[in-house]
Amino acid sequence: MKKLILAISLALGAAPAAMAGFAEGATAYNNKNYSVAYREIAPLAKAGNADAEHLLGLMYYMGRGVAQDYKQALAWHRKAALKGKADAQYVVGAMYYTGNAVIQDHRQAVVWFRKAAEQGHADAQQVLGLMYRYHIGGMPQDNVIAYMLWNLAAANGSSNAAEQRAMLIKSMTQEQIEEGQSLSAAWKPGVPLPGKSRSGGG
Protein backbone atom coordinates (compact mmCIF):
# COMPACT_ATOMS: atom_id res chain seq x y z
CA MET A 1 0.00 0.00 0.00
CA LYS A 2 2.82 2.41 0.87
CA LYS A 3 4.47 1.65 -2.48
CA LEU A 4 1.22 2.45 -4.31
CA ILE A 5 0.82 5.77 -2.47
CA LEU A 6 4.45 6.61 -3.18
CA ALA A 7 4.01 5.78 -6.89
CA ILE A 8 0.89 7.98 -7.11
CA SER A 9 2.55 10.88 -5.31
CA LEU A 10 5.62 10.60 -7.55
CA ALA A 11 3.41 10.56 -10.65
CA LEU A 12 1.45 13.58 -9.47
CA GLY A 13 4.65 15.38 -8.55
CA ALA A 14 6.07 14.77 -12.01
CA ALA A 15 3.11 16.30 -13.86
CA PRO A 16 3.78 20.01 -13.11
CA ALA A 17 7.48 19.50 -13.82
CA ALA A 18 6.62 17.89 -17.16
CA MET A 19 4.36 20.79 -18.12
CA ALA A 20 7.00 23.30 -17.02
CA GLY A 21 9.54 21.53 -19.22
CA PHE A 22 7.11 21.54 -22.12
CA ALA A 23 6.40 25.26 -21.69
CA GLU A 24 10.13 25.98 -21.73
CA GLY A 25 10.60 23.80 -24.80
CA ALA A 26 7.65 25.35 -26.63
CA THR A 27 8.90 28.86 -25.82
CA ALA A 28 12.36 27.96 -27.10
CA TYR A 29 10.81 26.51 -30.28
CA ASN A 30 8.76 29.66 -30.87
CA ASN A 31 11.92 31.73 -30.33
CA LYS A 32 13.72 29.54 -32.92
CA ASN A 33 16.11 28.22 -30.27
CA TYR A 34 15.69 24.71 -31.57
CA SER A 35 18.56 23.03 -29.71
CA VAL A 36 17.07 24.08 -26.35
CA ALA A 37 13.61 23.08 -27.59
CA TYR A 38 14.85 19.61 -28.50
CA ARG A 39 16.63 19.19 -25.16
CA GLU A 40 13.41 20.03 -23.27
CA ILE A 41 10.91 18.30 -25.55
CA ALA A 42 12.58 15.00 -26.48
CA PRO A 43 12.58 13.45 -22.97
CA LEU A 44 8.93 14.42 -22.47
CA ALA A 45 7.98 12.91 -25.82
CA LYS A 46 9.83 9.69 -24.99
CA ALA A 47 7.92 9.62 -21.68
CA GLY A 48 4.61 9.73 -23.59
CA ASN A 49 3.55 13.40 -23.30
CA ALA A 50 1.22 13.98 -26.27
CA ASP A 51 1.97 17.71 -26.59
CA ALA A 52 5.69 16.95 -26.65
CA GLU A 53 5.22 14.10 -29.15
CA HIS A 54 3.37 16.49 -31.47
CA LEU A 55 6.02 19.22 -31.16
CA LEU A 56 8.86 16.74 -31.67
CA GLY A 57 7.00 15.48 -34.74
CA LEU A 58 6.88 19.04 -36.08
CA MET A 59 10.61 19.45 -35.46
CA TYR A 60 11.33 16.34 -37.51
CA TYR A 61 8.84 17.40 -40.18
CA MET A 62 10.37 20.86 -40.56
CA GLY A 63 13.99 19.86 -39.89
CA ARG A 64 14.27 22.24 -36.94
CA GLY A 65 16.86 21.25 -34.35
CA VAL A 66 17.08 17.79 -35.95
CA ALA A 67 17.70 16.42 -39.42
CA GLN A 68 14.47 16.50 -41.43
CA ASP A 69 12.95 13.02 -41.25
CA TYR A 70 9.36 12.49 -42.39
CA LYS A 71 9.20 8.93 -41.05
CA GLN A 72 10.16 10.14 -37.58
CA ALA A 73 7.69 13.01 -37.97
CA LEU A 74 4.91 10.57 -38.79
CA ALA A 75 5.87 8.21 -35.95
CA TRP A 76 5.79 10.96 -33.30
CA HIS A 77 2.62 12.52 -34.65
CA ARG A 78 0.91 9.14 -34.73
CA LYS A 79 1.76 8.56 -31.05
CA ALA A 80 0.16 11.90 -30.13
CA ALA A 81 -2.76 11.32 -32.50
CA LEU A 82 -3.59 8.00 -30.88
CA LYS A 83 -3.76 9.84 -27.54
CA GLY A 84 -6.39 12.18 -29.03
CA LYS A 85 -4.22 15.23 -29.86
CA ALA A 86 -6.23 16.97 -32.59
CA ASP A 87 -3.28 18.87 -34.12
CA ALA A 88 -1.38 15.60 -34.48
CA GLN A 89 -4.42 13.83 -35.96
CA TYR A 90 -4.61 16.59 -38.57
CA VAL A 91 -0.91 16.19 -39.48
CA VAL A 92 -1.23 12.39 -39.76
CA GLY A 93 -4.24 12.93 -42.03
CA ALA A 94 -2.28 15.40 -44.15
CA MET A 95 0.64 12.99 -44.49
CA TYR A 96 -1.68 10.23 -45.68
CA TYR A 97 -3.40 12.68 -48.02
CA THR A 98 -0.14 13.74 -49.70
CA GLY A 99 1.62 10.37 -49.41
CA ASN A 100 4.40 11.90 -47.30
CA ALA A 101 6.42 9.09 -45.58
CA VAL A 102 3.53 6.69 -46.22
CA ILE A 103 1.74 5.26 -49.24
CA GLN A 104 -0.86 7.84 -50.26
CA ASP A 105 -4.21 6.77 -48.86
CA HIS A 106 -7.11 9.24 -48.99
CA ARG A 107 -9.37 6.93 -47.00
CA GLN A 108 -6.88 6.89 -44.12
CA ALA A 109 -6.59 10.67 -44.46
CA VAL A 110 -10.36 10.91 -43.98
CA VAL A 111 -10.18 8.79 -40.82
CA TRP A 112 -7.63 11.13 -39.21
CA PHE A 113 -9.15 14.37 -40.51
CA ARG A 114 -12.51 13.27 -39.10
CA LYS A 115 -11.01 12.53 -35.66
CA ALA A 116 -9.53 16.04 -35.53
CA ALA A 117 -12.61 17.70 -37.06
CA GLU A 118 -14.85 16.09 -34.45
CA GLN A 119 -12.77 17.86 -31.79
CA GLY A 120 -13.40 21.21 -33.48
CA HIS A 121 -10.09 21.46 -35.38
CA ALA A 122 -10.74 24.16 -37.99
CA ASP A 123 -8.13 23.05 -40.55
CA ALA A 124 -9.37 19.46 -40.38
CA GLN A 125 -12.97 20.64 -40.82
CA GLN A 126 -11.95 22.74 -43.82
CA VAL A 127 -10.09 19.87 -45.55
CA LEU A 128 -12.81 17.34 -44.74
CA GLY A 129 -15.28 19.77 -46.32
CA LEU A 130 -13.22 19.67 -49.52
CA MET A 131 -13.32 15.89 -49.48
CA TYR A 132 -17.13 15.93 -49.25
CA ARG A 133 -17.42 18.67 -51.86
CA TYR A 134 -15.26 16.87 -54.42
CA HIS A 135 -15.97 13.20 -53.53
CA ILE A 136 -12.43 12.36 -52.35
CA GLY A 137 -11.33 9.43 -50.20
CA GLY A 138 -14.57 7.53 -50.55
CA MET A 139 -16.65 10.41 -49.21
CA PRO A 140 -20.06 10.87 -50.86
CA GLN A 141 -20.36 14.08 -52.86
CA ASP A 142 -22.43 16.10 -50.39
CA ASN A 143 -22.63 19.89 -50.58
CA VAL A 144 -24.63 20.20 -47.37
CA ILE A 145 -22.00 18.39 -45.28
CA ALA A 146 -19.27 20.44 -46.99
CA TYR A 147 -21.23 23.61 -46.17
CA MET A 148 -21.70 22.48 -42.57
CA LEU A 149 -17.98 21.76 -42.14
CA TRP A 150 -16.96 25.07 -43.73
CA ASN A 151 -19.47 26.89 -41.54
CA LEU A 152 -17.86 25.34 -38.45
CA ALA A 153 -14.32 25.99 -39.68
CA ALA A 154 -15.13 29.60 -40.59
CA ALA A 155 -16.56 30.14 -37.10
CA ASN A 156 -13.22 28.83 -35.78
CA GLY A 157 -11.29 31.39 -37.83
CA SER A 158 -10.57 29.62 -41.14
CA SER A 159 -10.63 32.23 -43.92
CA ASN A 160 -10.21 29.46 -46.54
CA ALA A 161 -13.39 27.79 -45.30
CA ALA A 162 -15.28 31.08 -45.41
CA GLU A 163 -14.22 31.63 -49.03
CA GLN A 164 -15.09 28.08 -50.05
CA ARG A 165 -18.49 28.33 -48.35
CA ALA A 166 -19.22 31.58 -50.23
CA MET A 167 -18.46 29.88 -53.55
CA LEU A 168 -20.45 26.77 -52.64
CA ILE A 169 -23.61 28.70 -51.72
CA LYS A 170 -23.95 29.77 -55.36
CA SER A 171 -24.67 26.17 -56.37
CA MET A 172 -26.92 25.24 -53.41
CA THR A 173 -30.69 25.37 -53.08
CA GLN A 174 -32.32 27.25 -50.22
CA GLU A 175 -33.29 23.90 -48.68
CA GLN A 176 -29.67 22.74 -48.73
CA ILE A 177 -28.41 25.98 -47.17
CA GLU A 178 -30.99 25.75 -44.42
CA GLU A 179 -30.09 22.13 -43.71
CA GLY A 180 -26.38 23.00 -43.60
CA GLN A 181 -27.04 25.86 -41.20
CA SER A 182 -29.21 23.65 -39.01
CA LEU A 183 -26.59 20.88 -38.89
CA SER A 184 -23.76 23.25 -37.99
CA ALA A 185 -25.86 25.03 -35.34
CA ALA A 186 -26.76 21.70 -33.69
CA TRP A 187 -23.25 20.19 -33.70
CA LYS A 188 -20.90 20.37 -30.70
CA PRO A 189 -17.24 19.29 -30.40
CA GLY A 190 -16.93 15.68 -29.30
CA VAL A 191 -20.09 14.67 -31.16
CA PRO A 192 -19.69 12.49 -34.30
CA LEU A 193 -20.12 14.40 -37.54
CA PRO A 194 -22.93 13.25 -39.83
CA GLY A 195 -21.88 10.98 -42.67
CA LYS A 196 -24.38 12.37 -45.14
CA SER A 197 -27.19 14.92 -45.37
CA ARG A 198 -30.82 14.67 -46.36
CA SER A 199 -30.74 17.10 -49.29
CA GLY A 200 -27.11 17.58 -50.31
CA GLY A 201 -26.13 14.44 -52.21
CA GLY A 202 -25.07 15.10 -55.74
PDB file of C-alpha atoms in Angstrom:
ATOM      1  CA  MET A   1       0.000   0.000   0.000  1.00  0.00           C
ATOM      2  CA  LYS A   2       2.825   2.408   0.867  1.00  0.00           C
ATOM      3  CA  LYS A   3       4.469   1.654  -2.480  1.00  0.00           C
ATOM      4  CA  LEU A   4       1.215   2.450  -4.311  1.00  0.00           C
ATOM      5  CA  ILE A   5       0.815   5.770  -2.468  1.00  0.00           C
ATOM      6  CA  LEU A   6       4.454   6.606  -3.176  1.00  0.00           C
ATOM      7  CA  ALA A   7       4.009   5.784  -6.889  1.00  0.00           C
ATOM      8  CA  ILE A   8       0.887   7.977  -7.111  1.00  0.00           C
ATOM      9  CA  SER A   9       2.550  10.878  -5.311  1.00  0.00           C
ATOM     10  CA  LEU A  10       5.619  10.599  -7.546  1.00  0.00           C
ATOM     11  CA  ALA A  11       3.412  10.563 -10.648  1.00  0.00           C
ATOM     12  CA  LEU A  12       1.451  13.581  -9.466  1.00  0.00           C
ATOM     13  CA  GLY A  13       4.646  15.376  -8.549  1.00  0.00           C
ATOM     14  CA  ALA A  14       6.072  14.772 -12.009  1.00  0.00           C
ATOM     15  CA  ALA A  15       3.108  16.304 -13.857  1.00  0.00           C
ATOM     16  CA  PRO A  16       3.784  20.008 -13.107  1.00  0.00           C
ATOM     17  CA  ALA A  17       7.484  19.504 -13.816  1.00  0.00           C
ATOM     18  CA  ALA A  18       6.624  17.895 -17.159  1.00  0.00           C
ATOM     19  CA  MET A  19       4.357  20.786 -18.118  1.00  0.00           C
ATOM     20  CA  ALA A  20       7.000  23.301 -17.023  1.00  0.00           C
ATOM     21  CA  GLY A  21       9.537  21.530 -19.217  1.00  0.00           C
ATOM     22  CA  PHE A  22       7.110  21.542 -22.124  1.00  0.00           C
ATOM     23  CA  ALA A  23       6.402  25.263 -21.687  1.00  0.00           C
ATOM     24  CA  GLU A  24      10.134  25.984 -21.735  1.00  0.00           C
ATOM     25  CA  GLY A  25      10.604  23.796 -24.798  1.00  0.00           C
ATOM     26  CA  ALA A  26       7.653  25.346 -26.632  1.00  0.00           C
ATOM     27  CA  THR A  27       8.900  28.858 -25.824  1.00  0.00           C
ATOM     28  CA  ALA A  28      12.358  27.955 -27.099  1.00  0.00           C
ATOM     29  CA  TYR A  29      10.812  26.510 -30.278  1.00  0.00           C
ATOM     30  CA  ASN A  30       8.761  29.664 -30.872  1.00  0.00           C
ATOM     31  CA  ASN A  31      11.921  31.731 -30.334  1.00  0.00           C
ATOM     32  CA  LYS A  32      13.722  29.544 -32.917  1.00  0.00           C
ATOM     33  CA  ASN A  33      16.112  28.219 -30.275  1.00  0.00           C
ATOM     34  CA  TYR A  34      15.691  24.706 -31.566  1.00  0.00           C
ATOM     35  CA  SER A  35      18.562  23.031 -29.708  1.00  0.00           C
ATOM     36  CA  VAL A  36      17.065  24.078 -26.353  1.00  0.00           C
ATOM     37  CA  ALA A  37      13.605  23.080 -27.588  1.00  0.00           C
ATOM     38  CA  TYR A  38      14.853  19.607 -28.496  1.00  0.00           C
ATOM     39  CA  ARG A  39      16.635  19.190 -25.157  1.00  0.00           C
ATOM     40  CA  GLU A  40      13.412  20.033 -23.273  1.00  0.00           C
ATOM     41  CA  ILE A  41      10.908  18.297 -25.545  1.00  0.00           C
ATOM     42  CA  ALA A  42      12.581  14.997 -26.481  1.00  0.00           C
ATOM     43  CA  PRO A  43      12.578  13.455 -22.968  1.00  0.00           C
ATOM     44  CA  LEU A  44       8.929  14.419 -22.468  1.00  0.00           C
ATOM     45  CA  ALA A  45       7.976  12.910 -25.825  1.00  0.00           C
ATOM     46  CA  LYS A  46       9.830   9.695 -24.989  1.00  0.00           C
ATOM     47  CA  ALA A  47       7.924   9.625 -21.676  1.00  0.00           C
ATOM     48  CA  GLY A  48       4.609   9.731 -23.588  1.00  0.00           C
ATOM     49  CA  ASN A  49       3.554  13.396 -23.297  1.00  0.00           C
ATOM     50  CA  ALA A  50       1.216  13.979 -26.272  1.00  0.00           C
ATOM     51  CA  ASP A  51       1.969  17.709 -26.590  1.00  0.00           C
ATOM     52  CA  ALA A  52       5.693  16.953 -26.654  1.00  0.00           C
ATOM     53  CA  GLU A  53       5.216  14.104 -29.147  1.00  0.00           C
ATOM     54  CA  HIS A  54       3.371  16.489 -31.473  1.00  0.00           C
ATOM     55  CA  LEU A  55       6.024  19.218 -31.162  1.00  0.00           C
ATOM     56  CA  LEU A  56       8.863  16.744 -31.674  1.00  0.00           C
ATOM     57  CA  GLY A  57       6.997  15.481 -34.738  1.00  0.00           C
ATOM     58  CA  LEU A  58       6.878  19.045 -36.076  1.00  0.00           C
ATOM     59  CA  MET A  59      10.609  19.450 -35.461  1.00  0.00           C
ATOM     60  CA  TYR A  60      11.332  16.339 -37.514  1.00  0.00           C
ATOM     61  CA  TYR A  61       8.836  17.396 -40.178  1.00  0.00           C
ATOM     62  CA  MET A  62      10.375  20.865 -40.565  1.00  0.00           C
ATOM     63  CA  GLY A  63      13.992  19.862 -39.888  1.00  0.00           C
ATOM     64  CA  ARG A  64      14.269  22.243 -36.939  1.00  0.00           C
ATOM     65  CA  GLY A  65      16.863  21.246 -34.352  1.00  0.00           C
ATOM     66  CA  VAL A  66      17.084  17.794 -35.952  1.00  0.00           C
ATOM     67  CA  ALA A  67      17.700  16.425 -39.423  1.00  0.00           C
ATOM     68  CA  GLN A  68      14.471  16.496 -41.430  1.00  0.00           C
ATOM     69  CA  ASP A  69      12.946  13.023 -41.251  1.00  0.00           C
ATOM     70  CA  TYR A  70       9.357  12.487 -42.387  1.00  0.00           C
ATOM     71  CA  LYS A  71       9.203   8.932 -41.052  1.00  0.00           C
ATOM     72  CA  GLN A  72      10.159  10.142 -37.584  1.00  0.00           C
ATOM     73  CA  ALA A  73       7.692  13.011 -37.966  1.00  0.00           C
ATOM     74  CA  LEU A  74       4.909  10.571 -38.787  1.00  0.00           C
ATOM     75  CA  ALA A  75       5.869   8.207 -35.951  1.00  0.00           C
ATOM     76  CA  TRP A  76       5.791  10.961 -33.303  1.00  0.00           C
ATOM     77  CA  HIS A  77       2.618  12.516 -34.648  1.00  0.00           C
ATOM     78  CA  ARG A  78       0.906   9.140 -34.734  1.00  0.00           C
ATOM     79  CA  LYS A  79       1.763   8.565 -31.049  1.00  0.00           C
ATOM     80  CA  ALA A  80       0.163  11.897 -30.128  1.00  0.00           C
ATOM     81  CA  ALA A  81      -2.757  11.325 -32.500  1.00  0.00           C
ATOM     82  CA  LEU A  82      -3.586   8.003 -30.877  1.00  0.00           C
ATOM     83  CA  LYS A  83      -3.761   9.837 -27.545  1.00  0.00           C
ATOM     84  CA  GLY A  84      -6.390  12.177 -29.028  1.00  0.00           C
ATOM     85  CA  LYS A  85      -4.222  15.226 -29.857  1.00  0.00           C
ATOM     86  CA  ALA A  86      -6.228  16.967 -32.595  1.00  0.00           C
ATOM     87  CA  ASP A  87      -3.277  18.874 -34.119  1.00  0.00           C
ATOM     88  CA  ALA A  88      -1.376  15.604 -34.479  1.00  0.00           C
ATOM     89  CA  GLN A  89      -4.416  13.833 -35.959  1.00  0.00           C
ATOM     90  CA  TYR A  90      -4.605  16.586 -38.571  1.00  0.00           C
ATOM     91  CA  VAL A  91      -0.913  16.185 -39.475  1.00  0.00           C
ATOM     92  CA  VAL A  92      -1.233  12.392 -39.762  1.00  0.00           C
ATOM     93  CA  GLY A  93      -4.241  12.929 -42.034  1.00  0.00           C
ATOM     94  CA  ALA A  94      -2.284  15.404 -44.149  1.00  0.00           C
ATOM     95  CA  MET A  95       0.643  12.994 -44.491  1.00  0.00           C
ATOM     96  CA  TYR A  96      -1.680  10.228 -45.681  1.00  0.00           C
ATOM     97  CA  TYR A  97      -3.404  12.677 -48.019  1.00  0.00           C
ATOM     98  CA  THR A  98      -0.145  13.741 -49.697  1.00  0.00           C
ATOM     99  CA  GLY A  99       1.622  10.368 -49.411  1.00  0.00           C
ATOM    100  CA  ASN A 100       4.400  11.900 -47.304  1.00  0.00           C
ATOM    101  CA  ALA A 101       6.415   9.093 -45.582  1.00  0.00           C
ATOM    102  CA  VAL A 102       3.526   6.688 -46.221  1.00  0.00           C
ATOM    103  CA  ILE A 103       1.738   5.259 -49.244  1.00  0.00           C
ATOM    104  CA  GLN A 104      -0.860   7.839 -50.262  1.00  0.00           C
ATOM    105  CA  ASP A 105      -4.211   6.772 -48.860  1.00  0.00           C
ATOM    106  CA  HIS A 106      -7.108   9.237 -48.992  1.00  0.00           C
ATOM    107  CA  ARG A 107      -9.367   6.929 -46.996  1.00  0.00           C
ATOM    108  CA  GLN A 108      -6.876   6.887 -44.121  1.00  0.00           C
ATOM    109  CA  ALA A 109      -6.591  10.671 -44.464  1.00  0.00           C
ATOM    110  CA  VAL A 110     -10.360  10.909 -43.984  1.00  0.00           C
ATOM    111  CA  VAL A 111     -10.180   8.794 -40.819  1.00  0.00           C
ATOM    112  CA  TRP A 112      -7.634  11.129 -39.212  1.00  0.00           C
ATOM    113  CA  PHE A 113      -9.151  14.370 -40.509  1.00  0.00           C
ATOM    114  CA  ARG A 114     -12.511  13.267 -39.101  1.00  0.00           C
ATOM    115  CA  LYS A 115     -11.009  12.533 -35.664  1.00  0.00           C
ATOM    116  CA  ALA A 116      -9.532  16.036 -35.534  1.00  0.00           C
ATOM    117  CA  ALA A 117     -12.615  17.703 -37.062  1.00  0.00           C
ATOM    118  CA  GLU A 118     -14.853  16.091 -34.450  1.00  0.00           C
ATOM    119  CA  GLN A 119     -12.773  17.856 -31.793  1.00  0.00           C
ATOM    120  CA  GLY A 120     -13.405  21.212 -33.477  1.00  0.00           C
ATOM    121  CA  HIS A 121     -10.086  21.464 -35.378  1.00  0.00           C
ATOM    122  CA  ALA A 122     -10.740  24.162 -37.991  1.00  0.00           C
ATOM    123  CA  ASP A 123      -8.129  23.051 -40.553  1.00  0.00           C
ATOM    124  CA  ALA A 124      -9.368  19.461 -40.384  1.00  0.00           C
ATOM    125  CA  GLN A 125     -12.966  20.643 -40.822  1.00  0.00           C
ATOM    126  CA  GLN A 126     -11.950  22.739 -43.817  1.00  0.00           C
ATOM    127  CA  VAL A 127     -10.089  19.869 -45.550  1.00  0.00           C
ATOM    128  CA  LEU A 128     -12.808  17.340 -44.739  1.00  0.00           C
ATOM    129  CA  GLY A 129     -15.282  19.766 -46.322  1.00  0.00           C
ATOM    130  CA  LEU A 130     -13.221  19.667 -49.520  1.00  0.00           C
ATOM    131  CA  MET A 131     -13.318  15.889 -49.475  1.00  0.00           C
ATOM    132  CA  TYR A 132     -17.126  15.926 -49.251  1.00  0.00           C
ATOM    133  CA  ARG A 133     -17.422  18.670 -51.863  1.00  0.00           C
ATOM    134  CA  TYR A 134     -15.257  16.867 -54.416  1.00  0.00           C
ATOM    135  CA  HIS A 135     -15.970  13.199 -53.531  1.00  0.00           C
ATOM    136  CA  ILE A 136     -12.433  12.361 -52.352  1.00  0.00           C
ATOM    137  CA  GLY A 137     -11.330   9.427 -50.204  1.00  0.00           C
ATOM    138  CA  GLY A 138     -14.571   7.533 -50.546  1.00  0.00           C
ATOM    139  CA  MET A 139     -16.654  10.414 -49.206  1.00  0.00           C
ATOM    140  CA  PRO A 140     -20.059  10.867 -50.861  1.00  0.00           C
ATOM    141  CA  GLN A 141     -20.357  14.082 -52.858  1.00  0.00           C
ATOM    142  CA  ASP A 142     -22.430  16.105 -50.391  1.00  0.00           C
ATOM    143  CA  ASN A 143     -22.635  19.886 -50.583  1.00  0.00           C
ATOM    144  CA  VAL A 144     -24.631  20.201 -47.370  1.00  0.00           C
ATOM    145  CA  ILE A 145     -22.005  18.388 -45.278  1.00  0.00           C
ATOM    146  CA  ALA A 146     -19.274  20.442 -46.991  1.00  0.00           C
ATOM    147  CA  TYR A 147     -21.230  23.610 -46.169  1.00  0.00           C
ATOM    148  CA  MET A 148     -21.704  22.478 -42.566  1.00  0.00           C
ATOM    149  CA  LEU A 149     -17.985  21.765 -42.141  1.00  0.00           C
ATOM    150  CA  TRP A 150     -16.962  25.071 -43.731  1.00  0.00           C
ATOM    151  CA  ASN A 151     -19.470  26.885 -41.542  1.00  0.00           C
ATOM    152  CA  LEU A 152     -17.865  25.344 -38.451  1.00  0.00           C
ATOM    153  CA  ALA A 153     -14.317  25.986 -39.681  1.00  0.00           C
ATOM    154  CA  ALA A 154     -15.134  29.597 -40.589  1.00  0.00           C
ATOM    155  CA  ALA A 155     -16.559  30.137 -37.096  1.00  0.00           C
ATOM    156  CA  ASN A 156     -13.217  28.834 -35.776  1.00  0.00           C
ATOM    157  CA  GLY A 157     -11.292  31.389 -37.833  1.00  0.00           C
ATOM    158  CA  SER A 158     -10.573  29.624 -41.143  1.00  0.00           C
ATOM    159  CA  SER A 159     -10.634  32.234 -43.920  1.00  0.00           C
ATOM    160  CA  ASN A 160     -10.212  29.463 -46.542  1.00  0.00           C
ATOM    161  CA  ALA A 161     -13.391  27.788 -45.304  1.00  0.00           C
ATOM    162  CA  ALA A 162     -15.284  31.082 -45.409  1.00  0.00           C
ATOM    163  CA  GLU A 163     -14.219  31.630 -49.026  1.00  0.00           C
ATOM    164  CA  GLN A 164     -15.095  28.081 -50.051  1.00  0.00           C
ATOM    165  CA  ARG A 165     -18.488  28.331 -48.355  1.00  0.00           C
ATOM    166  CA  ALA A 166     -19.215  31.582 -50.233  1.00  0.00           C
ATOM    167  CA  MET A 167     -18.458  29.876 -53.553  1.00  0.00           C
ATOM    168  CA  LEU A 168     -20.454  26.765 -52.645  1.00  0.00           C
ATOM    169  CA  ILE A 169     -23.607  28.702 -51.718  1.00  0.00           C
ATOM    170  CA  LYS A 170     -23.949  29.772 -55.363  1.00  0.00           C
ATOM    171  CA  SER A 171     -24.669  26.166 -56.371  1.00  0.00           C
ATOM    172  CA  MET A 172     -26.917  25.241 -53.409  1.00  0.00           C
ATOM    173  CA  THR A 173     -30.693  25.370 -53.081  1.00  0.00           C
ATOM    174  CA  GLN A 174     -32.320  27.250 -50.217  1.00  0.00           C
ATOM    175  CA  GLU A 175     -33.293  23.896 -48.684  1.00  0.00           C
ATOM    176  CA  GLN A 176     -29.674  22.741 -48.734  1.00  0.00           C
ATOM    177  CA  ILE A 177     -28.412  25.982 -47.173  1.00  0.00           C
ATOM    178  CA  GLU A 178     -30.995  25.746 -44.418  1.00  0.00           C
ATOM    179  CA  GLU A 179     -30.094  22.127 -43.708  1.00  0.00           C
ATOM    180  CA  GLY A 180     -26.382  23.002 -43.604  1.00  0.00           C
ATOM    181  CA  GLN A 181     -27.044  25.859 -41.197  1.00  0.00           C
ATOM    182  CA  SER A 182     -29.209  23.652 -39.011  1.00  0.00           C
ATOM    183  CA  LEU A 183     -26.588  20.877 -38.888  1.00  0.00           C
ATOM    184  CA  SER A 184     -23.763  23.246 -37.989  1.00  0.00           C
ATOM    185  CA  ALA A 185     -25.858  25.027 -35.336  1.00  0.00           C
ATOM    186  CA  ALA A 186     -26.756  21.697 -33.686  1.00  0.00           C
ATOM    187  CA  TRP A 187     -23.252  20.189 -33.704  1.00  0.00           C
ATOM    188  CA  LYS A 188     -20.903  20.375 -30.698  1.00  0.00           C
ATOM    189  CA  PRO A 189     -17.239  19.288 -30.396  1.00  0.00           C
ATOM    190  CA  GLY A 190     -16.927  15.681 -29.303  1.00  0.00           C
ATOM    191  CA  VAL A 191     -20.091  14.671 -31.164  1.00  0.00           C
ATOM    192  CA  PRO A 192     -19.691  12.486 -34.299  1.00  0.00           C
ATOM    193  CA  LEU A 193     -20.120  14.404 -37.542  1.00  0.00           C
ATOM    194  CA  PRO A 194     -22.934  13.250 -39.834  1.00  0.00           C
ATOM    195  CA  GLY A 195     -21.877  10.977 -42.675  1.00  0.00           C
ATOM    196  CA  LYS A 196     -24.381  12.373 -45.139  1.00  0.00           C
ATOM    197  CA  SER A 197     -27.188  14.918 -45.373  1.00  0.00           C
ATOM    198  CA  ARG A 198     -30.819  14.671 -46.361  1.00  0.00           C
ATOM    199  CA  SER A 199     -30.735  17.105 -49.287  1.00  0.00           C
ATOM    200  CA  GLY A 200     -27.108  17.576 -50.311  1.00  0.00           C
ATOM    201  CA  GLY A 201     -26.126  14.442 -52.211  1.00  0.00           C
ATOM    202  CA  GLY A 202     -25.066  15.096 -55.742  1.00  0.00           C
TER     203      GLY A 202
END
